[in-house]
Amino acid sequence: MGAGTIGSWIADLMCRNRHSVTVVDRDPETVRRLNNELDVRALCGSASESAVLFQADILGCDLCLSVTGDDEVNIVAASMAKAMGARRTVARVYGRVFRDLSTFDYQEHFKIDRLLSLEHLSAIEFLRGIRTPGSAVMENFARGELEVQEIVCGEATRAMGQPLKSLELPRGSRIGTIQRDGKMWIAGANDSIAAGDRITVIGSRENIDEAKGKFQAKPDVRRSVVIAGGGETGLHLARMLEGHRFNVSLMETNKERCEYLSRLLEHTTVILADATRRVVLEEERINACDVFVACTGDDENNIMACVEAGELGAPQLMAIVQRPDYANVVNKLGINLAVSPRNVMARQVLGFLNSGPIVTRKQIPGGSIAIVEIEVLVGAQATEHVLANLKLPPQCLIAAVMSSDYVRVPTADDRLSPGDTVIALVEDGAVDAMLEMFHTNGR
């Protein structure tokens, strides 16, 4: 639903992966172009009209993506598609209010499987590069309430060599996997951590930050991050960083936007300035920062700002780069990380292309272990006993359970209910055996 830059890109990607794709857009010229250029069925009409959805055969589709430029249309279209029989529905939203669970749960109310924000996903990509440099492991699950983050265990601490069951980790956190000498396995209660291990920790950001202290002899060095551009991506990134061992400065050219950002960001220095001007970067002592992130709404401005910051001495440069033809240029200019919002969205979409009760599936780099998000269906065997009595394979760990109103790290005495979402770590060879417990009537 929606054939703008993102919709067309995803449609092309799905075609290249040999999926059957139908695209709906209101612009007749766009529909003609898609029918001529891509192996898709393109229809002209509104994504929020039931007749158009029927014409698009929404009843039998495996995945409905609503990515028009209108948040409300996306939510209505995805909700209607779900009610009409689409297996999974995803709506793109721009406004932060739609993802703010403290005010209203739009996703649950409208029965949509996922609300995705391009700006939030892009900020997470930057966060991954800033907080865990050199590691690709940092994912968000359970509507952003849970993180899976990698910790490198450096020098020996008192936690080393002790069984995990005796470590008294922060409530609501759990060790997921251990990687040692090139081997990765799912952590058990009797396993212990050694210096040099790479471990994944599951929990809220606050719990993970607290758990780090048990495995790192020295706290992370406080780092300085300068963000150029106070749009939604810059705002999301600043909120994720502030107060967690980062000194954050955000540069924005619009005075009213600066005042708005200042009200939202308690621990971020908001500066009214143009980050594309070299003299401004010199005045703000960019050479003293650890990371410079350019996320204005213009690719050329982002690239220019990074080049200027790099020449002034900023050691790590990151930028939003939307145009695919710039991909080969940015590395030559010294930009360490270029984030393409549509590539980020495409990876999220590919994670939804699963069968059975699996909602999403993502592989942990460096091993044969997947993080699987599973929907608990009515009549599934997994609802018949407490977790301790479920016949799950030993290569599987139920790391977290999301109910309609909260997320918890389960105990052996917890019991799953229909409608819950399970976050599990499972070795690739044991996925089918685990899923037998989540299929309805064993099918």
PDB file of C-alpha atoms in Angstrom, residues 243-397:
ATOM      1  CA  GLY A 243      21.999   9.955  30.108  1.00  0.00           C
ATOM      2  CA  HIS A 244      23.810   6.726  29.190  1.00  0.00           C
ATOM      3  CA  ARG A 245      27.523   7.562  29.273  1.00  0.00           C
ATOM      4  CA  PHE A 246      27.196  10.024  26.397  1.00  0.00           C
ATOM      5  CA  ASN A 247      27.476  13.782  26.177  1.00  0.00           C
ATOM      6  CA  VAL A 248      25.061  14.692  23.387  1.00  0.00           C
ATOM      7  CA  SER A 249      24.863  17.929  21.377  1.00  0.00           C
ATOM      8  CA  LEU A 250      22.240  18.486  18.681  1.00  0.00           C
ATOM      9  CA  MET A 251      22.545  21.177  15.995  1.00  0.00           C
ATOM     10  CA  GLU A 252      19.414  22.495  14.259  1.00  0.00           C
ATOM     11  CA  THR A 253      18.858  25.520  11.984  1.00  0.00           C
ATOM     12  CA  ASN A 254      15.202  26.222  12.859  1.00  0.00           C
ATOM     13  CA  LYS A 255      14.697  28.280  16.040  1.00  0.00           C
ATOM     14  CA  GLU A 256      11.186  26.991  16.797  1.00  0.00           C
ATOM     15  CA  ARG A 257      12.345  23.413  16.343  1.00  0.00           C
ATOM     16  CA  CYS A 258      15.264  24.069  18.706  1.00  0.00           C
ATOM     17  CA  GLU A 259      12.863  25.305  21.380  1.00  0.00           C
ATOM     18  CA  TYR A 260      10.720  22.189  20.873  1.00  0.00           C
ATOM     19  CA  LEU A 261      13.749  19.893  21.099  1.00  0.00           C
ATOM     20  CA  SER A 262      14.959  21.637  24.246  1.00  0.00           C
ATOM     21  CA  ARG A 263      11.665  20.841  25.956  1.00  0.00           C
ATOM     22  CA  LEU A 264      11.873  17.149  25.033  1.00  0.00           C
ATOM     23  CA  LEU A 265      15.575  16.513  25.659  1.00  0.00           C
ATOM     24  CA  GLU A 266      16.614  16.953  29.282  1.00  0.00           C
ATOM     25  CA  HIS A 267      20.285  16.002  28.962  1.00  0.00           C
ATOM     26  CA  THR A 268      21.095  17.143  25.422  1.00  0.00           C
ATOM     27  CA  THR A 269      22.651  20.481  24.479  1.00  0.00           C
ATOM     28  CA  VAL A 270      20.525  21.916  21.652  1.00  0.00           C
ATOM     29  CA  ILE A 271      22.380  24.437  19.469  1.00  0.00           C
ATOM     30  CA  LEU A 272      20.833  26.811  16.914  1.00  0.00           C
ATOM     31  CA  ALA A 273      23.419  26.430  14.150  1.00  0.00           C
ATOM     32  CA  ASP A 274      24.024  25.292  10.565  1.00  0.00           C
ATOM     33  CA  ALA A 275      26.223  22.178  10.650  1.00  0.00           C
ATOM     34  CA  THR A 276      27.100  22.478   6.952  1.00  0.00           C
ATOM     35  CA  ARG A 277      29.172  25.634   7.610  1.00  0.00           C
ATOM     36  CA  ARG A 278      32.806  24.973   8.460  1.00  0.00           C
ATOM     37  CA  VAL A 279      33.112  28.056  10.663  1.00  0.00           C
ATOM     38  CA  VAL A 280      30.209  26.824  12.795  1.00  0.00           C
ATOM     39  CA  LEU A 281      31.803  23.409  13.217  1.00  0.00           C
ATOM     40  CA  GLU A 282      35.050  25.082  14.254  1.00  0.00           C
ATOM     41  CA  GLU A 283      33.228  27.225  16.817  1.00  0.00           C
ATOM     42  CA  GLU A 284      31.546  24.134  18.275  1.00  0.00           C
ATOM     43  CA  ARG A 285      34.927  22.356  18.527  1.00  0.00           C
ATOM     44  CA  ILE A 286      33.899  19.366  16.431  1.00  0.00           C
ATOM     45  CA  ASN A 287      37.476  18.098  16.593  1.00  0.00           C
ATOM     46  CA  ALA A 288      36.889  17.304  20.287  1.00  0.00           C
ATOM     47  CA  CYS A 289      33.879  15.044  19.715  1.00  0.00           C
ATOM     48  CA  ASP A 290      34.068  11.248  19.407  1.00  0.00           C
ATOM     49  CA  VAL A 291      31.232  10.775  16.909  1.00  0.00           C
ATOM     50  CA  PHE A 292      29.656  13.159  14.391  1.00  0.00           C
ATOM     51  CA  VAL A 293      26.260  12.147  12.961  1.00  0.00           C
ATOM     52  CA  ALA A 294      24.652  14.042  10.064  1.00  0.00           C
ATOM     53  CA  CYS A 295      20.933  13.307   9.707  1.00  0.00           C
ATOM     54  CA  THR A 296      19.408  16.360   8.055  1.00  0.00           C
ATOM     55  CA  GLY A 297      16.826  15.850   5.349  1.00  0.00           C
ATOM     56  CA  ASP A 298      19.325  16.393   2.529  1.00  0.00           C
ATOM     57  CA  ASP A 299      21.930  13.841   1.373  1.00  0.00           C
ATOM     58  CA  GLU A 300      24.315  16.464   0.011  1.00  0.00           C
ATOM     59  CA  ASN A 301      24.213  18.464   3.238  1.00  0.00           C
ATOM     60  CA  ASN A 302      24.858  15.314   5.275  1.00  0.00           C
ATOM     61  CA  ILE A 303      27.850  14.347   3.151  1.00  0.00           C
ATOM     62  CA  MET A 304      29.216  17.898   3.144  1.00  0.00           C
ATOM     63  CA  ALA A 305      28.883  18.214   6.933  1.00  0.00           C
ATOM     64  CA  CYS A 306      30.682  14.895   7.462  1.00  0.00           C
ATOM     65  CA  VAL A 307      33.529  15.848   5.134  1.00  0.00           C
ATOM     66  CA  GLU A 308      34.008  19.176   6.922  1.00  0.00           C
ATOM     67  CA  ALA A 309      33.833  17.496  10.356  1.00  0.00           C
ATOM     68  CA  GLY A 310      36.354  14.874   9.248  1.00  0.00           C
ATOM     69  CA  GLU A 311      38.794  17.510   8.011  1.00  0.00           C
ATOM     70  CA  LEU A 312      38.479  19.275  11.363  1.00  0.00           C
ATOM     71  CA  GLY A 313      39.406  16.091  13.209  1.00  0.00           C
ATOM     72  CA  ALA A 314      36.171  14.264  14.151  1.00  0.00           C
ATOM     73  CA  PRO A 315      37.302  10.604  14.339  1.00  0.00           C
ATOM     74  CA  GLN A 316      34.015   8.807  13.580  1.00  0.00           C
ATOM     75  CA  LEU A 317      31.600  10.044  10.916  1.00  0.00           C
ATOM     76  CA  MET A 318      28.050   8.840  10.236  1.00  0.00           C
ATOM     77  CA  ALA A 319      25.356  10.093   7.874  1.00  0.00           C
ATOM     78  CA  ILE A 320      21.891   9.451   6.468  1.00  0.00           C
ATOM     79  CA  VAL A 321      22.338   8.788   2.735  1.00  0.00           C
ATOM     80  CA  GLN A 322      19.121   7.958   0.918  1.00  0.00           C
ATOM     81  CA  ARG A 323      20.209   7.964  -2.729  1.00  0.00           C
ATOM     82  CA  PRO A 324      21.587   4.538  -3.713  1.00  0.00           C
ATOM     83  CA  ASP A 325      23.967   6.052  -6.286  1.00  0.00           C
ATOM     84  CA  TYR A 326      25.861   7.736  -3.440  1.00  0.00           C
ATOM     85  CA  ALA A 327      26.685   4.397  -1.798  1.00  0.00           C
ATOM     86  CA  ASN A 328      30.082   4.069  -3.503  1.00  0.00           C
ATOM     87  CA  VAL A 329      31.016   7.654  -2.736  1.00  0.00           C
ATOM     88  CA  VAL A 330      30.630   7.874   1.017  1.00  0.00           C
ATOM     89  CA  ASN A 331      33.357   5.384   1.934  1.00  0.00           C
ATOM     90  CA  LYS A 332      35.853   7.207  -0.269  1.00  0.00           C
ATOM     91  CA  LEU A 333      35.029  10.406   1.601  1.00  0.00           C
ATOM     92  CA  GLY A 334      35.884   8.859   4.956  1.00  0.00           C
ATOM     93  CA  ILE A 335      32.331   8.394   6.247  1.00  0.00           C
ATOM     94  CA  ASN A 336      32.397   5.365   8.555  1.00  0.00           C
ATOM     95  CA  LEU A 337      28.682   4.549   8.497  1.00  0.00           C
ATOM     96  CA  ALA A 338      26.082   5.552   5.905  1.00  0.00           C
ATOM     97  CA  VAL A 339      22.502   4.637   6.829  1.00  0.00           C
ATOM     98  CA  SER A 340      19.940   4.178   4.066  1.00  0.00           C
ATOM     99  CA  PRO A 341      16.395   4.351   5.535  1.00  0.00           C
ATOM    100  CA  ARG A 342      14.909   2.212   2.791  1.00  0.00           C
ATOM    101  CA  ASN A 343      17.551  -0.485   3.231  1.00  0.00           C
ATOM    102  CA  VAL A 344      16.810  -0.462   6.959  1.00  0.00           C
ATOM    103  CA  MET A 345      13.087  -0.847   6.244  1.00  0.00           C
ATOM    104  CA  ALA A 346      13.764  -3.604   3.708  1.00  0.00           C
ATOM    105  CA  ARG A 347      15.679  -5.660   6.282  1.00  0.00           C
ATOM    106  CA  GLN A 348      12.787  -5.303   8.696  1.00  0.00           C
ATOM    107  CA  VAL A 349      10.318  -6.435   6.033  1.00  0.00           C
ATOM    108  CA  LEU A 350      12.397  -9.479   5.116  1.00  0.00           C
ATOM    109  CA  GLY A 351      12.324 -10.471   8.785  1.00  0.00           C
ATOM    110  CA  PHE A 352       8.525 -10.748   8.549  1.00  0.00           C
ATOM    111  CA  LEU A 353       8.561 -13.248   5.678  1.00  0.00           C
ATOM    112  CA  ASN A 354       8.094 -16.363   7.794  1.00  0.00           C
ATOM    113  CA  SER A 355       5.590 -19.190   7.979  1.00  0.00           C
ATOM    114  CA  GLY A 356       3.543 -20.534  10.870  1.00  0.00           C
ATOM    115  CA  PRO A 357       3.467 -18.694  14.200  1.00  0.00           C
ATOM    116  CA  ILE A 358       6.824 -16.917  13.626  1.00  0.00           C
ATOM    117  CA  VAL A 359       6.412 -13.133  13.504  1.00  0.00           C
ATOM    118  CA  THR A 360      10.064 -12.226  12.904  1.00  0.00           C
ATOM    119  CA  ARG A 361      13.331 -14.129  12.731  1.00  0.00           C
ATOM    120  CA  LYS A 362      16.806 -12.588  12.884  1.00  0.00           C
ATOM    121  CA  GLN A 363      20.149 -14.334  12.918  1.00  0.00           C
ATOM    122  CA  ILE A 364      22.784 -13.492  15.524  1.00  0.00           C
ATOM    123  CA  PRO A 365      26.025 -12.797  13.610  1.00  0.00           C
ATOM    124  CA  GLY A 366      28.883 -15.199  14.227  1.00  0.00           C
ATOM    125  CA  GLY A 367      26.865 -18.322  14.942  1.00  0.00           C
ATOM    126  CA  SER A 368      23.919 -20.546  14.052  1.00  0.00           C
ATOM    127  CA  ILE A 369      21.509 -19.085  16.602  1.00  0.00           C
ATOM    128  CA  ALA A 370      18.400 -17.088  15.702  1.00  0.00           C
ATOM    129  CA  ILE A 371      16.294 -14.650  17.696  1.00  0.00           C
ATOM    130  CA  VAL A 372      12.710 -15.642  16.941  1.00  0.00           C
ATOM    131  CA  GLU A 373       9.556 -13.703  17.769  1.00  0.00           C
ATOM    132  CA  ILE A 374       6.638 -16.145  18.051  1.00  0.00           C
ATOM    133  CA  GLU A 375       2.898 -15.540  18.330  1.00  0.00           C
ATOM    134  CA  VAL A 376       1.139 -17.802  20.852  1.00  0.00           C
ATOM    135  CA  LEU A 377      -2.024 -19.047  19.135  1.00  0.00           C
ATOM    136  CA  VAL A 378      -5.244 -20.400  20.623  1.00  0.00           C
ATOM    137  CA  GLY A 379      -4.960 -24.184  20.982  1.00  0.00           C
ATOM    138  CA  ALA A 380      -1.145 -24.296  20.811  1.00  0.00           C
ATOM    139  CA  GLN A 381       0.504 -26.979  22.938  1.00  0.00           C
ATOM    140  CA  ALA A 382       2.705 -24.305  24.488  1.00  0.00           C
ATOM    141  CA  THR A 383      -0.307 -23.043  26.467  1.00  0.00           C
ATOM    142  CA  GLU A 384      -1.039 -26.397  28.131  1.00  0.00           C
ATOM    143  CA  HIS A 385       1.770 -26.470  30.721  1.00  0.00           C
ATOM    144  CA  VAL A 386       4.116 -24.186  32.628  1.00  0.00           C
ATOM    145  CA  LEU A 387       7.418 -23.530  30.855  1.00  0.00           C
ATOM    146  CA  ALA A 388       9.300 -26.078  32.972  1.00  0.00           C
ATOM    147  CA  ASN A 389       7.044 -28.866  31.671  1.00  0.00           C
ATOM    148  CA  LEU A 390       7.044 -27.910  27.989  1.00  0.00           C
ATOM    149  CA  LYS A 391       8.881 -30.366  25.769  1.00  0.00           C
ATOM    150  CA  LEU A 392      11.125 -27.751  24.220  1.00  0.00           C
ATOM    151  CA  PRO A 393      14.477 -28.782  22.722  1.00  0.00           C
ATOM    152  CA  PRO A 394      17.512 -28.070  24.935  1.00  0.00           C
ATOM    153  CA  GLN A 395      18.906 -25.778  22.202  1.00  0.00           C
ATOM    154  CA  CYS A 396      16.089 -23.306  22.889  1.00  0.00           C
ATOM    155  CA  LEU A 397      15.722 -20.512  25.451  1.00  0.00           C
TER     156      LEU A 397
END
